[in-house]
PDB file of C-alpha atoms in Angstrom:
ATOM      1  CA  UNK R 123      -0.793 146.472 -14.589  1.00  0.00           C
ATOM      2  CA  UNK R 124      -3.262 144.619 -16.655  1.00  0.00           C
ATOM      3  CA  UNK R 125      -6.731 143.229 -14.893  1.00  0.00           C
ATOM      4  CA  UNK R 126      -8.365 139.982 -15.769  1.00  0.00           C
ATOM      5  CA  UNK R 127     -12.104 140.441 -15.073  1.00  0.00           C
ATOM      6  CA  UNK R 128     -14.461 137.425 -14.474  1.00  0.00           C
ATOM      7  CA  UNK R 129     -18.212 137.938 -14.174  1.00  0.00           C
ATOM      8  CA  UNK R 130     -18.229 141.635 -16.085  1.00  0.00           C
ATOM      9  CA  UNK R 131     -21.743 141.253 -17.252  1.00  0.00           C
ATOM     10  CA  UNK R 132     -23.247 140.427 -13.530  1.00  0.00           C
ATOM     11  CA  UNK R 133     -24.384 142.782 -11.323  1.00  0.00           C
ATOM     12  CA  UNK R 134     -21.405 143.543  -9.321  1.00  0.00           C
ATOM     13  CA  UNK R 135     -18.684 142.710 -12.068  1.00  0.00           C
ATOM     14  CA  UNK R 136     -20.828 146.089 -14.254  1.00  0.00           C
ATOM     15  CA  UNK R 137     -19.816 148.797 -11.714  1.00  0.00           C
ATOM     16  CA  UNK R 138     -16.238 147.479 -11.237  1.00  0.00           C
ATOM     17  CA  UNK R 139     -15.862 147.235 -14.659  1.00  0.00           C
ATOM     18  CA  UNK R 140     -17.483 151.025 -15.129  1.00  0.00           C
ATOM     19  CA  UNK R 141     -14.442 151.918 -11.707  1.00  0.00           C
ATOM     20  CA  UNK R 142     -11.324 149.926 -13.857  1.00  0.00           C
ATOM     21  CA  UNK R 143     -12.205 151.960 -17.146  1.00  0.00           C
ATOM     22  CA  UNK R 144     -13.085 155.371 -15.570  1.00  0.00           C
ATOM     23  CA  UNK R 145      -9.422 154.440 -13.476  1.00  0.00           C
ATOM     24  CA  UNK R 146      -7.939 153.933 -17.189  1.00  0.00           C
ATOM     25  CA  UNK R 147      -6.906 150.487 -15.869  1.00  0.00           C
ATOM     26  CA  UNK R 148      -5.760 148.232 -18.768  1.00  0.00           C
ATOM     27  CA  UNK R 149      -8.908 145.547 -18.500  1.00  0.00           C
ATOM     28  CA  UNK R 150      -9.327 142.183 -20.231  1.00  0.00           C
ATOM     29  CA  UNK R 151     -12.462 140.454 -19.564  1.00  0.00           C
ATOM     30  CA  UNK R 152     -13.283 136.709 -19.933  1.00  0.00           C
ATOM     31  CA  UNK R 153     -16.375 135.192 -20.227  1.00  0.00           C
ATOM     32  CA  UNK R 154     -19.244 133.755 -22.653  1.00  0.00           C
ATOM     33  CA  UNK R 155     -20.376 137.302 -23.436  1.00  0.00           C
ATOM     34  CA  UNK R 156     -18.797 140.311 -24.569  1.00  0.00           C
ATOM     35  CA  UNK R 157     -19.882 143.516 -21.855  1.00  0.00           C
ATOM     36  CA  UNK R 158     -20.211 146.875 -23.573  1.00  0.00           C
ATOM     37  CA  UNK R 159     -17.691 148.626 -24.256  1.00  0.00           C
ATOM     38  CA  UNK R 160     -14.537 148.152 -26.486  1.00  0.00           C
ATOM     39  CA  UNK R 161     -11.956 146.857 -24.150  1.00  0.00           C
ATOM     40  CA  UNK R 162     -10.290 143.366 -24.476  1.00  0.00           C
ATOM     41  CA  UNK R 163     -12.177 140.368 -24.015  1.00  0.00           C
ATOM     42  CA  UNK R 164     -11.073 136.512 -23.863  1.00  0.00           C
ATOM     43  CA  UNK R 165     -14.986 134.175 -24.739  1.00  0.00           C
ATOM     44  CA  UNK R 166     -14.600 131.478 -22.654  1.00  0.00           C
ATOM     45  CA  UNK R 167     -17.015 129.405 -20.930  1.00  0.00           C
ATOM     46  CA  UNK R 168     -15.445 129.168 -17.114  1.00  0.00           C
ATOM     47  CA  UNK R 169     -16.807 126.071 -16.714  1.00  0.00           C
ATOM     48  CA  UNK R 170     -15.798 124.066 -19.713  1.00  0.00           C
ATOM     49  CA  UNK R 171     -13.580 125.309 -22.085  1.00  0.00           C
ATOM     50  CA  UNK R 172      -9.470 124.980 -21.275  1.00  0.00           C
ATOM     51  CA  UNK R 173      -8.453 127.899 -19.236  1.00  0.00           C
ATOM     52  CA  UNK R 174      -5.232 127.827 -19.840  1.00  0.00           C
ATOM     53  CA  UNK R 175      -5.371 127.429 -23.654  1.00  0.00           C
ATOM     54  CA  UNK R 176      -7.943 130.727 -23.448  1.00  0.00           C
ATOM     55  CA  UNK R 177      -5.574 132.765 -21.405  1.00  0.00           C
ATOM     56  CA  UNK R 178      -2.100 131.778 -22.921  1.00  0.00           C
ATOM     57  CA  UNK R 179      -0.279 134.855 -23.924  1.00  0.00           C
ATOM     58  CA  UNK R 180      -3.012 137.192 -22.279  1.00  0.00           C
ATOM     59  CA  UNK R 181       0.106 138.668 -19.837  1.00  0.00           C
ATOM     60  CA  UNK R 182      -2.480 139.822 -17.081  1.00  0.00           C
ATOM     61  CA  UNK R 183      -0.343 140.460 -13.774  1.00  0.00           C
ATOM     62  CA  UNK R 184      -4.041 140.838 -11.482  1.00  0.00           C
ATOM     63  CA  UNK R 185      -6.703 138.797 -11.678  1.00  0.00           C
ATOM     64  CA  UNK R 186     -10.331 139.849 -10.660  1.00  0.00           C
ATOM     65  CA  UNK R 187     -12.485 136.729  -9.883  1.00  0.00           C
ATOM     66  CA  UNK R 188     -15.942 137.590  -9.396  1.00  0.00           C
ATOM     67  CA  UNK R 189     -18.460 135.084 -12.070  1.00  0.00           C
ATOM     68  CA  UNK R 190     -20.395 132.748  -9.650  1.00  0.00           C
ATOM     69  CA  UNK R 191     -24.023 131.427 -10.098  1.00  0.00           C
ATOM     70  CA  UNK R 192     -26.123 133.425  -8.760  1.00  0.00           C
ATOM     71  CA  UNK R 193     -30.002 132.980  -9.555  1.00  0.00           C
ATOM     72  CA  UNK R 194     -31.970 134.335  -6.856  1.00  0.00           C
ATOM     73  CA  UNK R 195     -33.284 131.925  -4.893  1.00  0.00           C
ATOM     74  CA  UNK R 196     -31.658 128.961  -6.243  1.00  0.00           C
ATOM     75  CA  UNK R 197     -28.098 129.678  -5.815  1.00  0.00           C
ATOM     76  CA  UNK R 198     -28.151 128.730  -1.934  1.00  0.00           C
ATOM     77  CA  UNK R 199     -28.318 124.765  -2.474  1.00  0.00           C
ATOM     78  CA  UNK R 200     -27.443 124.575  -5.921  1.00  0.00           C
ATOM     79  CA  UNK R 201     -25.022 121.912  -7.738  1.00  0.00           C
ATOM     80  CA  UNK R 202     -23.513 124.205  -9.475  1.00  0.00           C
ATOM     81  CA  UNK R 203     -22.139 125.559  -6.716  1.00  0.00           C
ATOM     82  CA  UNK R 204     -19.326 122.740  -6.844  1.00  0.00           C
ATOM     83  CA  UNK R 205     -18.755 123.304 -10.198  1.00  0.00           C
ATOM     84  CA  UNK R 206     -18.070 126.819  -9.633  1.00  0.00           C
ATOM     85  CA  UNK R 207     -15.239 125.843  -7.212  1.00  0.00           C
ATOM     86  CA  UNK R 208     -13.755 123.553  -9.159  1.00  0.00           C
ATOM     87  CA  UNK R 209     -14.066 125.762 -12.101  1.00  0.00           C
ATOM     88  CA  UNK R 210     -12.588 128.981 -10.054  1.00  0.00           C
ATOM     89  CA  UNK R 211      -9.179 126.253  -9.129  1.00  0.00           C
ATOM     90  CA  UNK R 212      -8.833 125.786 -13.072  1.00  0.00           C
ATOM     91  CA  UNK R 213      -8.945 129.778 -13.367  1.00  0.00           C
ATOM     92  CA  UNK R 214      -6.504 130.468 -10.701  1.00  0.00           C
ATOM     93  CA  UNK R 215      -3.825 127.560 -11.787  1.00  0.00           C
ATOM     94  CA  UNK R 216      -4.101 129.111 -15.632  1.00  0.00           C
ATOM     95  CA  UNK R 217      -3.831 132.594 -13.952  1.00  0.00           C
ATOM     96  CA  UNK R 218      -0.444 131.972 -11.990  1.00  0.00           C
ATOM     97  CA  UNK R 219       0.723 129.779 -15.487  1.00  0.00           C
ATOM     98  CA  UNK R 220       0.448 132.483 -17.290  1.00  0.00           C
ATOM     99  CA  UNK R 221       2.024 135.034 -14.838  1.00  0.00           C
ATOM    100  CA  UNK R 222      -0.239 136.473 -12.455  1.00  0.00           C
ATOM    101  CA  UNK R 223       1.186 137.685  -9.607  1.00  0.00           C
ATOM    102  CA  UNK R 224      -1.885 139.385  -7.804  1.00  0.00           C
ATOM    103  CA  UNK R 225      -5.434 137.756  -7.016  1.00  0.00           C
ATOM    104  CA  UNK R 226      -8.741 139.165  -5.746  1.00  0.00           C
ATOM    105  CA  UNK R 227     -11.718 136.962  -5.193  1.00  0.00           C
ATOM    106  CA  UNK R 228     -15.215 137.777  -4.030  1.00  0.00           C
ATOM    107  CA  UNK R 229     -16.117 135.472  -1.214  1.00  0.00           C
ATOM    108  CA  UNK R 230     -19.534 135.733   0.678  1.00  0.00           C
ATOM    109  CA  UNK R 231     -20.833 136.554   4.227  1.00  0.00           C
ATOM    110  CA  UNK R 232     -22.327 132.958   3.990  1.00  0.00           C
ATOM    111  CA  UNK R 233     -18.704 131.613   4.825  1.00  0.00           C
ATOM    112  CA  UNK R 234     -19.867 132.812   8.813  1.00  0.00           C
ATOM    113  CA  UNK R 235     -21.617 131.083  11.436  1.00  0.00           C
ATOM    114  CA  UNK R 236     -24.372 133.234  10.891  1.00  0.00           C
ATOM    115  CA  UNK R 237     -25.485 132.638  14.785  1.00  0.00           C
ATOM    116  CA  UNK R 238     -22.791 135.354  15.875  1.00  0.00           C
ATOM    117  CA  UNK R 239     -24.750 138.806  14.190  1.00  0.00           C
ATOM    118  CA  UNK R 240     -21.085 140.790  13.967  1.00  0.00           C
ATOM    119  CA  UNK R 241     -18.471 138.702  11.473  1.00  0.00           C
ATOM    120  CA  UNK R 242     -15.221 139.591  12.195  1.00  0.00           C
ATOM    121  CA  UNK R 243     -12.304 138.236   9.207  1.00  0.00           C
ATOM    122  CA  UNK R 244      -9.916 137.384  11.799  1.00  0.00           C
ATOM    123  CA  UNK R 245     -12.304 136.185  15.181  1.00  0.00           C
ATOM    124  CA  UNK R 246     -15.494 135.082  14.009  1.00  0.00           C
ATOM    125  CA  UNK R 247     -16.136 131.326  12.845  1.00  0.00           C
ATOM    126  CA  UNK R 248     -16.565 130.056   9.405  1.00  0.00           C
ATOM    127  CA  UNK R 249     -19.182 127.206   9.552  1.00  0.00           C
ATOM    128  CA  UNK R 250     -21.180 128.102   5.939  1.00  0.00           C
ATOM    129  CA  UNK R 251     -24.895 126.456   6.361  1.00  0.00           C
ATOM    130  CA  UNK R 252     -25.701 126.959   2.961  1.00  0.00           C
ATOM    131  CA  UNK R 253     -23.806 124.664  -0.376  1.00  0.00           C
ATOM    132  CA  UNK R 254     -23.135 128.466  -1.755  1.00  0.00           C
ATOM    133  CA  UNK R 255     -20.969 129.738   1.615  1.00  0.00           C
ATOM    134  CA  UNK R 256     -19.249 126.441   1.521  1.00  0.00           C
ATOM    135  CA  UNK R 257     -18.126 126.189  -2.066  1.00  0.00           C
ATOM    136  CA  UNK R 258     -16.747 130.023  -1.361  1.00  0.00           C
ATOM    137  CA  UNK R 259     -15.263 128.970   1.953  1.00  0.00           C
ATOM    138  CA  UNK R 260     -13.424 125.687   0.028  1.00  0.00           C
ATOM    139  CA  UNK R 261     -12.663 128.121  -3.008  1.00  0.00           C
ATOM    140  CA  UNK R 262     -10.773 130.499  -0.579  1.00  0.00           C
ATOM    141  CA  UNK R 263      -8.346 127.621   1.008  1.00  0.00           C
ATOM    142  CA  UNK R 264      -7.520 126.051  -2.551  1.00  0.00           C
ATOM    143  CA  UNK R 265      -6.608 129.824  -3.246  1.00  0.00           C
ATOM    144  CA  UNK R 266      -4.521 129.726   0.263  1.00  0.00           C
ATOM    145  CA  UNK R 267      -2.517 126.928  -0.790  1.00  0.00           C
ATOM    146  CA  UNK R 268      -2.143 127.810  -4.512  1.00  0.00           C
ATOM    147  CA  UNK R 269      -0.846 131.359  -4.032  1.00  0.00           C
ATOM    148  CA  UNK R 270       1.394 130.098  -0.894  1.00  0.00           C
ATOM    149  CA  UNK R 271       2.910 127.734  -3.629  1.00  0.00           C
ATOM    150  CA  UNK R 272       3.347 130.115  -6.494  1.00  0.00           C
ATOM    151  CA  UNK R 273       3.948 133.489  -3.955  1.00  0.00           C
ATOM    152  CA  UNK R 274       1.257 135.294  -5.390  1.00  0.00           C
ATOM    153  CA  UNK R 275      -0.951 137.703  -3.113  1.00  0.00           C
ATOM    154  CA  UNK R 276      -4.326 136.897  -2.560  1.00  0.00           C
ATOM    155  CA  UNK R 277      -7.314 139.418  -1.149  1.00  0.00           C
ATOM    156  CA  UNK R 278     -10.673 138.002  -0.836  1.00  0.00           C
ATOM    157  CA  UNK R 279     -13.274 139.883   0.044  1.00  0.00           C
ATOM    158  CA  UNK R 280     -16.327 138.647   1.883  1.00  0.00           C
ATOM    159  CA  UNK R 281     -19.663 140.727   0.140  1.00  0.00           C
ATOM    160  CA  UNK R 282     -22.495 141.101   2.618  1.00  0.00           C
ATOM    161  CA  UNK R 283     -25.847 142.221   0.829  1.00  0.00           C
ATOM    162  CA  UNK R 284     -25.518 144.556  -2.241  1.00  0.00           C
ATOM    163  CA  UNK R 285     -28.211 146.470  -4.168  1.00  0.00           C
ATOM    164  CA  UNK R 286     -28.157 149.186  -5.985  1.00  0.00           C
ATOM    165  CA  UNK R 287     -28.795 149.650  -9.908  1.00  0.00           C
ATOM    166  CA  UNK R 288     -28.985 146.511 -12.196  1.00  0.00           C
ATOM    167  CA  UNK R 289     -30.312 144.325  -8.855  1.00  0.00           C
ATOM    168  CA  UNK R 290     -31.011 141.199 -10.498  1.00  0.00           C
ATOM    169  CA  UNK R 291     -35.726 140.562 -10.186  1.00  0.00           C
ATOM    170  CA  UNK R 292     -35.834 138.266  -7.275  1.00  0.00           C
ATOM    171  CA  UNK R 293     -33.833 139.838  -4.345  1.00  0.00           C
ATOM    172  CA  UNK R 294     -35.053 141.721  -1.782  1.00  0.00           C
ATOM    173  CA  UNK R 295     -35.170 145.490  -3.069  1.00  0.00           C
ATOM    174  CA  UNK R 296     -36.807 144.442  -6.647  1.00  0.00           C
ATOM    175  CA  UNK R 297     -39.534 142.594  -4.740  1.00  0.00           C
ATOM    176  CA  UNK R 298     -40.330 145.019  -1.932  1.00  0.00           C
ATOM    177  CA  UNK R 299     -40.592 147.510  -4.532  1.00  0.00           C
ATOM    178  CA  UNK R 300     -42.721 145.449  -7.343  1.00  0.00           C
ATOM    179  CA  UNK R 301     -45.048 144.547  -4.070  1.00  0.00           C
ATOM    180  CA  UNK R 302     -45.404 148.546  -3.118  1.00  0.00           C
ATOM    181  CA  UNK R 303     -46.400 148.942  -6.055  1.00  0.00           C
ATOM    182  CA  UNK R 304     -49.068 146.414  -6.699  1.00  0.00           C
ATOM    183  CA  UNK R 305     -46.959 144.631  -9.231  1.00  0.00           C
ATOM    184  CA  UNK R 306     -46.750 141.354  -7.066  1.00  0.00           C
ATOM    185  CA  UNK R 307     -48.602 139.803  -4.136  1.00  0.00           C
ATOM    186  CA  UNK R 308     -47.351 141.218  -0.788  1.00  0.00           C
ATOM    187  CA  UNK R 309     -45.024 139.062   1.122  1.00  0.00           C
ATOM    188  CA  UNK R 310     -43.853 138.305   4.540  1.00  0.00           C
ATOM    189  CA  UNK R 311     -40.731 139.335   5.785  1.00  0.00           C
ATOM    190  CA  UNK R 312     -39.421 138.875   8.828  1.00  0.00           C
ATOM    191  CA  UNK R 313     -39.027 143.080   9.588  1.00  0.00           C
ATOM    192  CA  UNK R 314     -37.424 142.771  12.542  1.00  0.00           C
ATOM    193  CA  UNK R 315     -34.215 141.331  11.109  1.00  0.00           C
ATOM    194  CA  UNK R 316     -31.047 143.547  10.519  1.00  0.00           C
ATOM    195  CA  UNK R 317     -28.482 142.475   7.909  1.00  0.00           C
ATOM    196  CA  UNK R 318     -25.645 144.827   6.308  1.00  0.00           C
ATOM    197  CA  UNK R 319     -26.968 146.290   3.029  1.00  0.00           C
ATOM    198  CA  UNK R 320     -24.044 148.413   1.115  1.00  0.00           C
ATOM    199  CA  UNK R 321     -24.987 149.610  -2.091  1.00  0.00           C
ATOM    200  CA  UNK R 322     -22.936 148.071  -5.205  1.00  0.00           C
ATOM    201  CA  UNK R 323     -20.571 150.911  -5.902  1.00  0.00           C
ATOM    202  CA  UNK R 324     -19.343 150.918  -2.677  1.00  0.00           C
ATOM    203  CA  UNK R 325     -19.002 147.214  -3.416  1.00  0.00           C
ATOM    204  CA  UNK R 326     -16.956 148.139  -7.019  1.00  0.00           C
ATOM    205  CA  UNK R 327     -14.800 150.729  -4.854  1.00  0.00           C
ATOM    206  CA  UNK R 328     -14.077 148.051  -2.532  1.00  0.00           C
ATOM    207  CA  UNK R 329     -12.586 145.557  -4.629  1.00  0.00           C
ATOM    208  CA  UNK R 330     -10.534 148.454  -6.839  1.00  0.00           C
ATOM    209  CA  UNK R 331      -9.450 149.152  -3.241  1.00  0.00           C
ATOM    210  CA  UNK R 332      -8.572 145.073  -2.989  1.00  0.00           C
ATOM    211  CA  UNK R 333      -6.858 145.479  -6.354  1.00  0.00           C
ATOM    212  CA  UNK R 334      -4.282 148.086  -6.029  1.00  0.00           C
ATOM    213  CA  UNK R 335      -3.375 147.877  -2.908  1.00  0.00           C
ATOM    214  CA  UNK R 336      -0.940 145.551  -1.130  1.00  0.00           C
ATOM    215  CA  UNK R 337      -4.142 143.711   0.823  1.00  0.00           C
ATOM    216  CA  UNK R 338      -3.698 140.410   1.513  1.00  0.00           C
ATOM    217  CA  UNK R 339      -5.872 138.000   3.377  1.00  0.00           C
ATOM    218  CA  UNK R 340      -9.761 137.999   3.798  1.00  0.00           C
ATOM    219  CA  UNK R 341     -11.340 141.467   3.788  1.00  0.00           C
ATOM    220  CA  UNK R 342     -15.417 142.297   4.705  1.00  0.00           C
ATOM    221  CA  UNK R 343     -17.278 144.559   2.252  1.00  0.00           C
ATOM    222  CA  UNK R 344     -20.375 145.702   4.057  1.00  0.00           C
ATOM    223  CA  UNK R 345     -21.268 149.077   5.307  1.00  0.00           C
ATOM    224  CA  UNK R 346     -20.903 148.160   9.070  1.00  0.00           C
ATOM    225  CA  UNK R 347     -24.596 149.830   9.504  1.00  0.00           C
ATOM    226  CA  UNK R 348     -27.222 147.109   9.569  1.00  0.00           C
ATOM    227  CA  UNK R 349     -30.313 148.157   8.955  1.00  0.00           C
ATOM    228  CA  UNK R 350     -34.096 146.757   9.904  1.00  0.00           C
ATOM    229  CA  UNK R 351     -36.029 145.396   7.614  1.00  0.00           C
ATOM    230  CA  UNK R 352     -38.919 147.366   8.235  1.00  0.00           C
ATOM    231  CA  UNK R 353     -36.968 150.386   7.734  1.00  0.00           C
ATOM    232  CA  UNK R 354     -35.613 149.502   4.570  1.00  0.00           C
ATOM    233  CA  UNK R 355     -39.548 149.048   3.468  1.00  0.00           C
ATOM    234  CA  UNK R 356     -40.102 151.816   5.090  1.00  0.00           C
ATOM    235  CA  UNK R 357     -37.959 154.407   3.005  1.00  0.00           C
ATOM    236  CA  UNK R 358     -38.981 152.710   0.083  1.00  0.00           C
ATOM    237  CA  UNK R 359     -42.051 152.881   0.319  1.00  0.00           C
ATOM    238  CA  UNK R 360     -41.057 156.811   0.337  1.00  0.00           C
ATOM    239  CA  UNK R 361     -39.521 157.062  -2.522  1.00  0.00           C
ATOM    240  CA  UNK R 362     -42.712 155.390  -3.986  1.00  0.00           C
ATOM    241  CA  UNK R 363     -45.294 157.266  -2.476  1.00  0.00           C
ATOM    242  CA  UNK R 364     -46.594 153.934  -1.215  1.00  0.00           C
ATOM    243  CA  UNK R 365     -48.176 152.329   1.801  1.00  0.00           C
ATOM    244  CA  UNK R 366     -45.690 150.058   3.572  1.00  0.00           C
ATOM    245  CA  UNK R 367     -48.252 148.590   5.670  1.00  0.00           C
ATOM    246  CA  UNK R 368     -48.998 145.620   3.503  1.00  0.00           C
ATOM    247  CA  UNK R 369     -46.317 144.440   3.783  1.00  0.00           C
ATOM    248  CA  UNK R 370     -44.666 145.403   7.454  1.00  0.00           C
ATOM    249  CA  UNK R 371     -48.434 144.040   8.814  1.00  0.00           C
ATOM    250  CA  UNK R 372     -47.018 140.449   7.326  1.00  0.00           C
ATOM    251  CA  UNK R 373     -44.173 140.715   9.369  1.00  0.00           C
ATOM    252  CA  UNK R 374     -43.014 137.026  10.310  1.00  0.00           C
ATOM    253  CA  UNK R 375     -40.696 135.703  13.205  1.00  0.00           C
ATOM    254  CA  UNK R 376     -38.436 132.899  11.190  1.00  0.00           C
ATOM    255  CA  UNK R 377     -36.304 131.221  13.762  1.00  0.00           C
ATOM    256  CA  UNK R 378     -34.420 129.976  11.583  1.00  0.00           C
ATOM    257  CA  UNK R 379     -33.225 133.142  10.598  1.00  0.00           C
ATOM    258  CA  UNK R 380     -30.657 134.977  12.555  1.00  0.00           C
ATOM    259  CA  UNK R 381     -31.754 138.286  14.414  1.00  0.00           C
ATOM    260  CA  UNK R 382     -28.262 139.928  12.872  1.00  0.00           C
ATOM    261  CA  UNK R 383     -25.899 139.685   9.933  1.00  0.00           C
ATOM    262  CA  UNK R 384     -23.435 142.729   9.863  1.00  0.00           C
ATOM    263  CA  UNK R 385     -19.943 143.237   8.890  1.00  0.00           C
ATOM    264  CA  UNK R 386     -16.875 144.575  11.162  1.00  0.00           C
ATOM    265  CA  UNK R 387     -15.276 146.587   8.542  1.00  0.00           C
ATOM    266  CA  UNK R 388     -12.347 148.098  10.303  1.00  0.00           C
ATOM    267  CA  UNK R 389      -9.340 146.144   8.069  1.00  0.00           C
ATOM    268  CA  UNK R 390     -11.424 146.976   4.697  1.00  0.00           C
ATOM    269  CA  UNK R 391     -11.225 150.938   6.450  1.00  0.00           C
ATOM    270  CA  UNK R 392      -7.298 150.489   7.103  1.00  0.00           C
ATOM    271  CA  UNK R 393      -6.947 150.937   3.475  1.00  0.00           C
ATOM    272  CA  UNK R 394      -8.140 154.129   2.735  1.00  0.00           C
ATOM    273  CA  UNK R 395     -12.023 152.767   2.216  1.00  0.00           C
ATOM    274  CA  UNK R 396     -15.293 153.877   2.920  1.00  0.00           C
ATOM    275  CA  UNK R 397     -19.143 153.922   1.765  1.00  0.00           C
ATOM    276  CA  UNK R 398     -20.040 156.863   0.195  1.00  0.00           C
ATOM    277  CA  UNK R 399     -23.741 156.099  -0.670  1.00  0.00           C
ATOM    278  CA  UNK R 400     -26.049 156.231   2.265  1.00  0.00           C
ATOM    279  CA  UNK R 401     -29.080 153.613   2.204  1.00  0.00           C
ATOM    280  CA  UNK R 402     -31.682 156.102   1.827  1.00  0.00           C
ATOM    281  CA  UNK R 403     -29.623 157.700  -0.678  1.00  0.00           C
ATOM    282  CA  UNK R 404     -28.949 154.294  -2.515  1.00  0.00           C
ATOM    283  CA  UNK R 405     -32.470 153.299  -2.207  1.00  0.00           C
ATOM    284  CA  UNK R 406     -33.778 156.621  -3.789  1.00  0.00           C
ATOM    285  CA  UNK R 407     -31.148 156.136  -6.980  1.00  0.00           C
ATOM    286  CA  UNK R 408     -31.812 152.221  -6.995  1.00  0.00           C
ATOM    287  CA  UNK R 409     -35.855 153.089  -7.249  1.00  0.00           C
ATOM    288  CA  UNK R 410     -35.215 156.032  -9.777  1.00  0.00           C
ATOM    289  CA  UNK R 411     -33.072 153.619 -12.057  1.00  0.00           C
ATOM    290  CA  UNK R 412     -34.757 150.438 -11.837  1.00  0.00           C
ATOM    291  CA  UNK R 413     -38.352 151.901 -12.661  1.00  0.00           C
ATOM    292  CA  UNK R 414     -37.254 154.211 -15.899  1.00  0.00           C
ATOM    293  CA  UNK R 415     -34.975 152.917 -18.152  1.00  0.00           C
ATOM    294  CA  UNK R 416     -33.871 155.633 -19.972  1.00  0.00           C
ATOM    295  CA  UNK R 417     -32.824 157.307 -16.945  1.00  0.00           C
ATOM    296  CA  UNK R 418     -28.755 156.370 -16.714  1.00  0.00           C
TER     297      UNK R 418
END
């Protein structure tokens, strides 16, 4: 078994890279920059450079296909968005050329018709509002029809909201915690929300999970626990010693925001899965390792 690992340097692709090497899994990464470490690695600009030239003779038999764009806040709506799918059907096709014979993707809850709270993979509809959850949702039927083709499996699994260490400045946690602490203007939130936070190494697991297993099909990786915004600020502002009231007394009803996002997680469970990290748990090591950098 050899891995092919796209998006190593990004905030999910670190901690499955940290689960493949502590798993002694024979790795290759590919991307424009080299991750730490000293295991193989393929430079190659995804969305430019000729895939397969770059992976020729590479002899991976599972591919790993996380690298996306994903700036906070711009990623929703973006162009590159498209270019990302197109670039992710060049990646496949020079996968399967070069002998692949197992694929694992990471979709996005944004695939759903958010307007339904509980996404099921099998029941619940896939009507993406944003450009982001439809590129994924196109991405995962050109990988449909190319693995049919070529009969190689396919797992794709649908990430609800990570966070955890290495949480890129912009999402939720890294704001709610720079505005407890003074470091940015307080913000409204709508508190009342619940959405599905799972913290990122339960995320890695997952996908190792995805990887050597015989999964097939699309698989949700959530904790199946949604959780209130205010009581997300709420234990951070814990951890912190803070006052949460700054921000929970901003507290904003967006309708155009859905009142739930949560996954069903009961296939993901089927294969021997679960979340290990609880969110006040996760919170209190996110807060710890975001704040001090020398702590590891």
């Amino acid at each position: 078994m050899r891995v092919l690992l796209t998006g190593a340097t990004g905030f999910i692709g670190r901690h499955v890279l940290d689960a493949l090497q502590q798993r002694g899994i024979d790795t290759l990464t590919l991307g424009r920059h080299r991750p730490p470490g000293d295991g193989g690695f393929i430079q190659a600009d995804l969305l430019h450079d000729d895939l397969a030239l770059r992976l020729k003779g590479c002899e991976a038999s599972h591919l790993l296909h996380l690298a996306w764009y994903t700036e906070p806040g711009q990623f929703w709506h973006s162009p590159l968005n498209t270019d990302w799918q197109r670039a992710s059907q060049r990646l496949a096709q020079a996968f399967i050329a070069q002998g692949g014979q197992h694929l694992v993707a990471a979709g996005s809850c944004a695939e759903y018709d958010w307007s339904l709270g509980l996404c099921c993979e099998d029941e619940t509809a896939l009507n993406p509002a944003s450009l982001y959850g439809q590129a994924k949702n196109a991405t995962r039927l050109q990988y449909e029809t190319l693995c049919h083709r070529h009969q190689v499996r396919l797992a794709w699994g649908r990430v609800f909201f990570p966070y955890g260490q290495g949480e890129p400045v912009g999402k939720l946690l890294p704001s709610v915690r720079d505005a407890l602490l003074g470091q940015r203007p307080a913000f409204a939130i709508n508190t009342e929300a619940r959405r599905d936070y799972i913290h990122v190494s339960d995320v890695a697991a997952a996908f190792l999970t995805l990887l050597t297993s015989p999964a097939q099909g699309a698989y949700n990786i959530g904790s199946g626990q949604p959780v209130r915004l205010a009581e997300l600020i709420k234990h951070m502002a814990e951890e912190l010693n803070q006052d949460p009231f700054p921000l929970l007394n901003l507290s904003v009803d967006r309708q155009d925001e859905p009142p739930l996002i949560t996954a069903d997680i009961n296939k993901l469970t089927k294969l021997s899965w679960c979340c290990h990290t609880p969110l006040e748990k996760g919170i209190r090591a996110f807060k710890l390792k975001n704040l001090n950098p020398h702590i590891n």
